Coordinates of C-alpha atoms and ligand atoms in Angstrom, one line a residue:
X1 CA 58.7 103.9 112.1
X2 CA 60.9 102.9 115.0
X3 CA 63.8 100.8 113.9
X4 CA 65.1 97.6 115.7
X5 CA 68.3 96.0 114.5
X6 CA 68.4 92.3 115.3
X7 CA 71.4 90.0 115.1
X8 CA 71.4 86.3 115.7
X9 CA 71.2 82.9 114.2
X10 CA 68.8 81.9 111.5
X11 CA 68.9 78.2 111.7
X12 CA 67.6 74.7 111.2
X13 CA 66.6 73.1 114.4
X14 CA 65.8 69.5 115.2
X15 CA 63.9 69.1 118.5
X16 CA 62.9 66.3 120.7
X17 CA 60.5 66.7 123.6
X18 CA 58.3 64.2 125.4
X19 CA 55.6 65.1 122.9
X20 CA 57.6 64.1 119.8
X21 CA 60.5 64.7 117.5
X22 CA 60.7 67.1 114.6
X23 CA 62.6 67.0 111.3
X24 CA 64.8 70.0 110.5
X25 CA 62.6 72.9 111.0
X26 CA 63.0 76.7 110.9
X27 CA 64.7 78.0 114.0
X28 CA 67.4 80.3 115.2
X29 CA 67.7 83.1 117.7
X30 CA 67.1 86.0 115.2
X31 CA 64.1 84.1 113.7
X32 CA 62.3 83.9 117.1
X33 CA 63.3 87.5 118.0
X34 CA 62.1 88.8 114.7
X35 CA 58.8 87.0 114.8
X36 CA 58.2 88.2 118.4
X37 CA 59.2 91.8 117.6
X38 CA 57.0 91.8 114.5
X39 CA 54.0 92.1 116.9
X40 CA 54.8 95.8 117.5
X41 CA 54.6 97.2 113.9
X42 CA 58.1 98.4 114.0
X43 CA 60.8 98.4 111.3
X44 CA 62.8 95.3 112.3
X45 CA 65.8 94.1 110.3
X46 CA 67.9 91.0 110.8
X47 CA 71.6 90.6 110.3
X48 CA 72.6 86.9 110.0
X49 CA 73.9 84.2 107.6
X50 CA 72.5 81.1 106.0
X51 CA 73.7 78.6 103.5
X52 CA 72.4 77.7 100.0
X53 CA 70.4 74.9 101.6
X54 CA 68.1 77.4 103.3
X55 CA 64.6 77.4 101.7
X56 CA 63.7 80.8 100.2
X57 CA 60.2 80.1 101.5
X58 CA 61.5 80.6 105.0
X59 CA 62.9 84.0 104.1
X60 CA 59.6 84.9 102.5
X61 CA 57.8 83.8 105.7
X62 CA 59.9 86.4 107.6
X63 CA 59.3 89.1 105.0
X64 CA 55.6 88.4 105.1
X65 CA 55.7 89.4 108.8
X66 CA 57.4 92.7 107.7
X67 CA 60.9 91.6 108.9
X68 CA 63.6 93.0 106.7
X69 CA 66.1 90.3 105.7
X70 CA 68.5 92.3 103.4
X71 CA 71.1 91.8 106.1
X72 CA 70.8 88.0 105.9
X73 CA 73.7 86.9 103.8
X74 CA 73.2 83.7 101.8
X75 CA 76.4 81.7 101.2
X76 CA 75.4 79.6 98.1
X77 CA 77.9 76.8 98.7
X78 CA 77.6 76.9 102.5
X79 CA 75.4 75.1 105.0
X80 CA 73.0 76.8 107.5
X81 CA 73.7 76.7 111.2
X82 CA 72.1 73.6 112.7
X83 CA 71.1 72.9 116.3
X84 CA 69.6 69.9 117.8
X85 CA 68.3 69.6 121.4
X86 CA 66.4 67.1 123.6
X87 CA 64.2 68.2 126.5
X88 CA 63.9 66.3 129.7
X89 CA 60.5 65.3 131.0
X90 CA 60.1 68.4 133.2
X91 CA 60.7 70.6 130.0
X92 CA 62.8 73.0 132.0
X93 CA 66.1 71.5 131.1
X94 CA 67.5 70.2 127.9
X95 CA 70.6 68.7 126.4
X96 CA 72.1 70.2 123.3
X97 CA 72.9 67.2 121.1
X98 CA 74.4 68.9 118.0
X99 CA 75.6 72.4 117.3
X100 CA 77.0 72.8 113.7
X101 CA 78.2 76.4 113.1
X102 CA 78.6 75.9 109.4
X103 CA 78.4 79.3 107.6
X104 CA 78.4 81.1 111.0
X105 CA 82.0 79.8 111.6
X106 CA 83.5 82.6 109.5
X107 CA 80.7 85.1 109.2
X108 CA 81.6 88.8 108.8
X109 CA 78.3 90.6 109.4
X110 CA 77.4 93.6 107.2
X111 CA 74.8 95.9 108.7
X112 CA 72.6 97.4 106.0
X113 CA 73.0 101.2 105.7
X114 CA 69.3 101.7 106.8
X115 CA 69.9 100.1 110.2
X116 CA 73.2 101.7 111.1
X117 CA 71.3 104.4 113.1
X118 CA 68.8 102.1 114.8
X119 CA 68.1 103.4 118.3
X120 CA 67.6 99.9 119.7
X121 CA 70.0 97.0 118.9
X122 CA 69.1 93.5 119.9
X123 CA 72.3 91.4 119.8
X124 CA 70.7 87.9 119.8
X125 CA 72.5 84.7 120.4
X126 CA 75.5 84.0 118.2
X127 CA 79.3 84.4 118.3
X128 CA 80.2 87.4 120.6
X129 CA 82.7 88.6 118.0
X130 CA 79.9 88.9 115.5
X131 CA 77.9 90.8 118.1
X132 CA 80.9 93.2 118.6
X133 CA 81.4 93.6 114.8
X134 CA 77.8 94.8 114.5
X135 CA 78.2 97.4 117.2
X136 CA 81.4 98.6 115.4
X137 CA 79.3 99.4 112.3
X138 CA 76.7 101.6 114.0
X139 CA 77.0 105.2 112.8
X140 CA 74.8 106.6 115.6
X141 CA 75.3 105.5 119.2
X142 CA 72.2 103.4 119.9
X143 CA 69.9 104.4 122.7
X144 CA 70.0 100.9 124.1
X145 CA 71.9 97.7 123.3
X146 CA 70.4 94.5 124.5
X147 CA 72.4 91.2 124.4
X148 CA 71.3 87.6 124.7
X149 CA 73.8 84.7 124.8
X150 CA 74.0 81.1 126.0
X151 CA 76.4 78.7 127.8
X152 CA 77.8 77.5 124.4
X153 CA 79.6 80.8 123.9
X154 CA 80.7 80.9 127.5
X155 CA 82.4 77.6 126.9
X156 CA 84.0 78.4 123.5
X157 CA 84.5 82.2 123.5
X158 CA 84.4 83.6 127.0
X159 CA 87.0 86.4 126.5
X160 CA 85.2 87.7 123.4
X161 CA 81.9 87.5 125.3
X162 CA 83.3 89.5 128.2
X163 CA 84.5 92.1 125.8
X164 CA 81.1 92.6 124.1
X165 CA 79.3 92.6 127.5
X166 CA 81.3 95.7 128.5
X167 CA 79.6 97.5 125.6
X168 CA 76.0 96.8 126.2
X169 CA 73.2 98.2 128.4
X170 CA 70.9 95.2 129.0
X171 CA 71.8 91.5 129.2
X172 CA 69.1 88.8 129.0
X173 CA 70.3 85.5 130.2
X174 CA 68.8 82.4 131.7
X175 CA 69.3 81.4 135.4
X176 CA 71.7 78.5 134.7
X177 CA 73.8 80.8 132.4
X178 CA 73.8 83.7 134.9
X179 CA 75.3 81.3 137.4
X180 CA 77.9 80.0 135.0
X181 CA 78.9 83.6 133.9
X182 CA 79.1 85.0 137.4
X183 CA 80.2 82.0 139.4
X184 CA 77.4 82.9 141.9
X185 CA 74.6 80.6 142.8
X186 CA 72.2 83.2 144.2
X187 CA 70.6 85.0 141.3
X188 CA 70.7 88.3 143.2
X189 CA 74.4 88.0 143.6
X190 CA 74.8 86.7 140.1
X191 CA 73.0 89.8 138.7
X192 CA 75.2 92.1 140.8
X193 CA 78.4 90.4 139.5
X194 CA 77.1 90.6 135.9
X195 CA 76.2 94.2 136.3
X196 CA 79.9 94.9 137.3
X197 CA 80.9 93.4 134.0
X198 CA 79.1 96.2 132.1
X199 CA 75.4 96.1 131.7
X200 CA 73.2 98.6 133.7
X201 CA 70.3 96.2 133.5
X202 CA 70.3 92.5 134.0
X203 CA 67.3 90.3 133.1
X204 CA 67.4 86.8 134.3
X205 CA 65.0 84.4 132.6
X206 CA 63.8 81.5 134.7
X207 CA 61.7 79.6 132.2
X208 CA 58.3 78.6 133.7
X209 CA 59.3 80.6 136.8
X210 CA 59.3 84.0 135.1
X211 CA 61.8 86.7 134.7
X212 CA 63.7 89.0 137.0
X213 CA 64.8 92.5 136.0
X214 CA 67.6 94.0 138.2
X215 CA 68.9 97.6 138.0
X216 CA 70.7 99.8 140.5
X217 CA 69.5 98.0 143.6
X218 CA 65.9 97.8 142.3
X219 CA 64.2 94.6 141.2
X220 CA 61.1 93.7 139.2
X221 CA 59.7 90.2 138.9
X222 CA 57.2 88.9 136.3
X223 CA 55.9 85.4 136.5
X224 CA 55.4 83.2 133.5
X225 CA 51.8 82.5 132.7
X226 CA 51.0 79.0 134.1
X227 CA 50.2 76.9 131.0
X228 CA 48.4 73.6 131.0
X229 CA 50.4 72.3 128.0
X230 CA 54.0 73.1 127.0
X231 CA 55.0 71.3 123.8
X232 CA 58.4 72.8 123.0
X233 CA 60.2 75.5 125.0
X234 CA 62.7 76.1 122.1
X235 CA 63.0 79.8 121.3
X236 CA 61.1 81.0 124.4
X237 CA 64.1 82.9 125.6
X238 CA 64.6 84.6 122.2
X239 CA 60.9 85.3 121.9
X240 CA 61.1 87.0 125.3
X241 CA 64.1 89.1 124.0
X242 CA 62.1 90.0 120.9
X243 CA 59.1 91.1 122.9
X244 CA 61.3 93.0 125.3
X245 CA 63.3 94.8 122.7
X246 CA 60.4 95.2 120.3
X247 CA 58.3 97.0 122.9
X248 CA 61.2 99.3 123.8
X249 CA 61.8 100.1 120.1
X250 CA 58.1 100.9 119.7
X251 CA 58.0 103.1 122.7
X252 CA 61.6 104.5 122.6
X253 CA 61.3 104.9 126.4
X254 CA 64.2 103.2 128.1
X255 CA 63.3 104.1 131.7
X256 CA 63.2 101.3 134.4
X257 CA 59.4 101.8 134.7
X258 CA 58.9 101.2 131.0
X259 CA 61.4 98.2 131.0
X260 CA 59.0 96.6 133.5
X261 CA 56.3 96.7 130.8
X262 CA 58.9 95.3 128.3
X263 CA 59.4 92.3 130.6
X264 CA 55.7 91.7 130.7
X265 CA 55.4 91.9 126.9
X266 CA 58.4 89.6 126.6
X267 CA 56.9 87.1 129.0
X268 CA 53.5 87.3 127.3
X269 CA 54.9 86.5 123.9
X270 CA 57.1 83.8 125.2
X271 CA 54.1 82.1 126.7
X272 CA 52.7 81.5 123.1
X273 CA 56.0 80.3 121.7
X274 CA 56.0 77.1 123.8
X275 CA 52.5 76.0 122.8
X276 CA 53.6 74.4 119.6
X277 CA 56.9 73.1 118.0
X278 CA 59.4 75.6 116.7
X279 CA 58.0 78.8 115.2
X280 CA 54.6 77.3 114.5
X281 CA 52.6 79.1 117.2
X282 CA 54.3 82.5 116.6
X283 CA 53.4 82.3 112.9
X284 CA 49.7 81.9 113.7
X285 CA 49.5 84.5 116.5
X286 CA 46.9 87.2 116.3
X287 CA 46.8 90.7 117.9
X288 CA 43.6 89.7 119.7
X289 CA 45.3 86.7 121.3
X290 CA 48.2 88.8 122.5
X291 CA 45.9 91.4 124.0
X292 CA 43.7 88.8 125.7
X293 CA 46.6 87.1 127.3
X294 CA 47.9 90.5 128.5
X295 CA 44.6 90.8 130.4
X296 CA 45.2 87.3 131.9
X297 CA 48.7 88.5 133.0
X298 CA 47.3 91.5 134.7
X299 CA 44.8 89.5 136.6
X300 CA 47.4 87.0 137.6
X301 CA 49.7 89.6 139.1
X302 CA 47.3 92.1 140.6
X303 CA 46.4 92.2 144.3
X304 CA 45.1 94.7 146.7
X305 CA 46.6 94.8 150.1
X306 CA 46.2 97.9 152.2
X307 CA 49.6 98.7 153.8
X308 CA 49.4 100.8 156.9
Ligands
AMP1 P1 66.3 79.4 123.3 O1 65.4 78.2 123.4 O2 65.6 80.7 123.4 O3 67.6 79.2 124.1 O4 66.8 79.4 121.7 C1 66.8 78.3 120.9 C2 67.3 78.7 119.5 O5 68.6 79.1 119.6 C3 67.2 77.6 118.5 O6 66.3 78.0 117.5 C4 68.6 77.4 118.0 O7 68.7 77.4 116.6 C5 69.4 78.6 118.5 N1 70.7 78.3 119.1 C6 71.1 77.1 119.7 N2 72.4 77.2 120.0 C7 72.9 78.4 119.6 C8 74.1 79.0 119.6 N3 75.2 78.4 120.2 N4 74.2 80.2 119.1 C9 73.2 80.8 118.5 N5 72.0 80.3 118.4 C10 71.8 79.1 119.0

C-alpha cells in the first residue's frame, strides 16, 4: 500500500463563525490532512505531539479511519497545541485570537521506522524546524515533498521557514500568505518569486475562489465548488493539502498532468470540510458523496468551444 507521511499539529481548536461558537474541539493541520487523505485507502501515518489532556477517543477516531498515530508523541504532563480563531461575516477572512504552542514549543519529532521511506511526504503546518527535522530522518529520498505553512510561522520563524522551503518540491499556501512570503501583490508574480525560493510547484489556495497550480511557466486553475452554506472554513486548506498529497500518494504519479487531478481532489474534499464545524463533516463523509461531488466538479468546469 502506498505510504504517505504527514507532519502537522494535532490540536484543540475553538472556533467562532457567524453561525456560532464551539468549545474546544478536535483540530490541527495533521488531523485535517489525515482525515482527508484517508479517503484514498493509503497507508498514512502522522508525526505530531499532544499533551496528557488530549482525549484518547480522538486518537481512536483517527485510528478508526486507518490513520497510523504511532508517530504522535503524548507528553503526559504537557498541554496540547491550542488555536482559537474568529471568522468575519464574509467567512473568507479570520482573526487568530489565541495560539498556544504548549507541547509543540520543544517538540523533537521522531519518524517511525516504517515511514522513513515514504515516497510522498506532506509537511503540514507547524514549526519549520520540525518540518526540517522530519526530512532529515528520511532514509530514502522522497519522490515528492509537499509543504504547507501559514503567516504565523512567517512572523516568528521566517529564516527557518526559508531553509525548509529550499528542500521541498511543492508548496501549498493561501493567497494572503503568498503575498506576505514573496512581497508581491500579483499572485502570478508571487508564485514566480516563491518558485525561486525552492519549490518546483506552487499551489496558491484562494478559499472560495479556488486554487492555482503554477509550474515552469504553466498554470492550472480549479474553482471551489460554489456552496450555499459555509459553516466553518477551519481546516479547509489542510483538507485540500490532504486530498492533494493523498491522491499523489495513491497514484505515485507526480507529473504536472496528474497534479491537476490532485488539485481537483483537494478542492473536492475541502468543499465538504466547510459544511460543518471542525472535523465533523469529514468524519461522516462517504465514498459515494465524494464521487458524486466529483461529477458536479466536472460539470462545473467543462465547456465546449470550437477553436479555429
Ligand atoms: P486552515 O484553516 O487550513 O488554515 O487550518 C486550521 C488548522 O490549523 C486548525 O485546526 C489549527 O489547529 C491549525 N493551526 C492554527 N495555527 C497553526 C499554527 N501556527 N501552526 C500549526 N497549525 C496551526
